[in-house]
PDB file of C-alpha atoms in Angstrom:
ATOM      1  CA  UNK A   1    -236.726-119.873 -58.451  1.00  0.00           C
ATOM      2  CA  UNK A   2    -236.961-120.690 -62.163  1.00  0.00           C
ATOM      3  CA  UNK A   3    -237.481-117.044 -63.162  1.00  0.00           C
ATOM      4  CA  UNK A   4    -234.491-115.904 -61.102  1.00  0.00           C
ATOM      5  CA  UNK A   5    -232.370-118.738 -62.553  1.00  0.00           C
ATOM      6  CA  UNK A   6    -233.302-117.827 -66.118  1.00  0.00           C
ATOM      7  CA  UNK A   7    -232.582-114.136 -65.508  1.00  0.00           C
ATOM      8  CA  UNK A   8    -229.222-115.015 -63.927  1.00  0.00           C
ATOM      9  CA  UNK A   9    -228.345-117.225 -66.899  1.00  0.00           C
ATOM     10  CA  UNK A  10    -229.325-114.576 -69.463  1.00  0.00           C
ATOM     11  CA  UNK A  11    -227.342-111.961 -67.571  1.00  0.00           C
ATOM     12  CA  UNK A  12    -224.259-114.182 -67.658  1.00  0.00           C
ATOM     13  CA  UNK A  13    -224.587-114.738 -71.408  1.00  0.00           C
ATOM     14  CA  UNK A  14    -224.988-111.019 -72.032  1.00  0.00           C
ATOM     15  CA  UNK A  15    -222.118-110.034 -69.758  1.00  0.00           C
ATOM     16  CA  UNK A  16    -219.525-112.734 -70.518  1.00  0.00           C
ATOM     17  CA  UNK A  17    -220.846-114.811 -73.419  1.00  0.00           C
ATOM     18  CA  UNK A  18    -221.069-118.583 -73.366  1.00  0.00           C
ATOM     19  CA  UNK A  19    -218.552-120.246 -71.081  1.00  0.00           C
ATOM     20  CA  UNK A  20    -217.940-123.891 -70.308  1.00  0.00           C
ATOM     21  CA  UNK A  21    -219.800-125.040 -67.224  1.00  0.00           C
ATOM     22  CA  UNK A  22    -221.989-121.916 -67.095  1.00  0.00           C
ATOM     23  CA  UNK A  23    -225.253-123.384 -68.335  1.00  0.00           C
ATOM     24  CA  UNK A  24    -228.770-122.976 -66.946  1.00  0.00           C
ATOM     25  CA  UNK A  25    -228.119-125.651 -64.306  1.00  0.00           C
ATOM     26  CA  UNK A  26    -225.162-123.624 -63.052  1.00  0.00           C
ATOM     27  CA  UNK A  27    -227.370-120.523 -62.902  1.00  0.00           C
ATOM     28  CA  UNK A  28    -229.915-122.528 -60.890  1.00  0.00           C
ATOM     29  CA  UNK A  29    -227.228-123.524 -58.383  1.00  0.00           C
ATOM     30  CA  UNK A  30    -226.009-119.927 -58.073  1.00  0.00           C
ATOM     31  CA  UNK A  31    -229.557-118.653 -57.659  1.00  0.00           C
ATOM     32  CA  UNK A  32    -230.407-121.287 -55.052  1.00  0.00           C
ATOM     33  CA  UNK A  33    -227.279-120.486 -53.019  1.00  0.00           C
ATOM     34  CA  UNK A  34    -227.890-116.741 -53.162  1.00  0.00           C
ATOM     35  CA  UNK A  35    -231.489-117.230 -51.984  1.00  0.00           C
ATOM     36  CA  UNK A  36    -230.323-119.445 -49.095  1.00  0.00           C
ATOM     37  CA  UNK A  37    -227.636-116.933 -48.127  1.00  0.00           C
ATOM     38  CA  UNK A  38    -230.110-114.062 -48.498  1.00  0.00           C
ATOM     39  CA  UNK A  39    -227.814-112.244 -50.920  1.00  0.00           C
ATOM     40  CA  UNK A  40    -230.373-112.174 -53.732  1.00  0.00           C
ATOM     41  CA  UNK A  41    -232.983-109.437 -54.012  1.00  0.00           C
ATOM     42  CA  UNK A  42    -235.752-109.143 -56.539  1.00  0.00           C
ATOM     43  CA  UNK A  43    -238.371-106.599 -57.460  1.00  0.00           C
ATOM     44  CA  UNK A  44    -241.805-107.381 -58.767  1.00  0.00           C
ATOM     45  CA  UNK A  45    -244.310-105.489 -60.877  1.00  0.00           C
ATOM     46  CA  UNK A  46    -247.834-106.840 -61.281  1.00  0.00           C
ATOM     47  CA  UNK A  47    -246.766-110.136 -59.708  1.00  0.00           C
ATOM     48  CA  UNK A  48    -243.822-110.717 -62.079  1.00  0.00           C
ATOM     49  CA  UNK A  49    -240.140-110.475 -61.226  1.00  0.00           C
ATOM     50  CA  UNK A  50    -238.714-107.596 -63.258  1.00  0.00           C
ATOM     51  CA  UNK A  51    -235.272-107.077 -61.732  1.00  0.00           C
ATOM     52  CA  UNK A  52    -232.800-109.066 -59.666  1.00  0.00           C
ATOM     53  CA  UNK A  53    -229.618-108.087 -57.892  1.00  0.00           C
ATOM     54  CA  UNK A  54    -227.084-110.211 -56.058  1.00  0.00           C
ATOM     55  CA  UNK A  55    -224.772-109.021 -53.311  1.00  0.00           C
ATOM     56  CA  UNK A  56    -221.363-110.427 -54.242  1.00  0.00           C
ATOM     57  CA  UNK A  57    -219.470-108.920 -51.316  1.00  0.00           C
ATOM     58  CA  UNK A  58    -221.290-107.576 -48.278  1.00  0.00           C
ATOM     59  CA  UNK A  59    -218.408-105.415 -47.067  1.00  0.00           C
ATOM     60  CA  UNK A  60    -220.106-102.581 -45.178  1.00  0.00           C
ATOM     61  CA  UNK A  61    -217.665 -99.985 -46.536  1.00  0.00           C
ATOM     62  CA  UNK A  62    -217.784-101.019 -50.186  1.00  0.00           C
ATOM     63  CA  UNK A  63    -220.417-103.649 -51.068  1.00  0.00           C
ATOM     64  CA  UNK A  64    -220.319-105.173 -54.537  1.00  0.00           C
ATOM     65  CA  UNK A  65    -223.624-105.708 -56.344  1.00  0.00           C
ATOM     66  CA  UNK A  66    -223.762-108.024 -59.360  1.00  0.00           C
ATOM     67  CA  UNK A  67    -226.222-109.665 -61.749  1.00  0.00           C
ATOM     68  CA  UNK A  68    -228.364-106.561 -61.946  1.00  0.00           C
TER      69      UNK A  68
END
């Protein structure tokens, strides 16, 4: 959970810069919700998470993937 939260937070900083209300706690909440909703996927190498992806819209015709 903590690794996914940190990766989500770092992605947000890189993509949009610092924004009010988008701190590490916010990333934790987003990560927790995406895990509960099963819209978060991660890949591991040698037991470490190396990549994450979140499904932002599960439309079967045109899904949107974010936080890659």
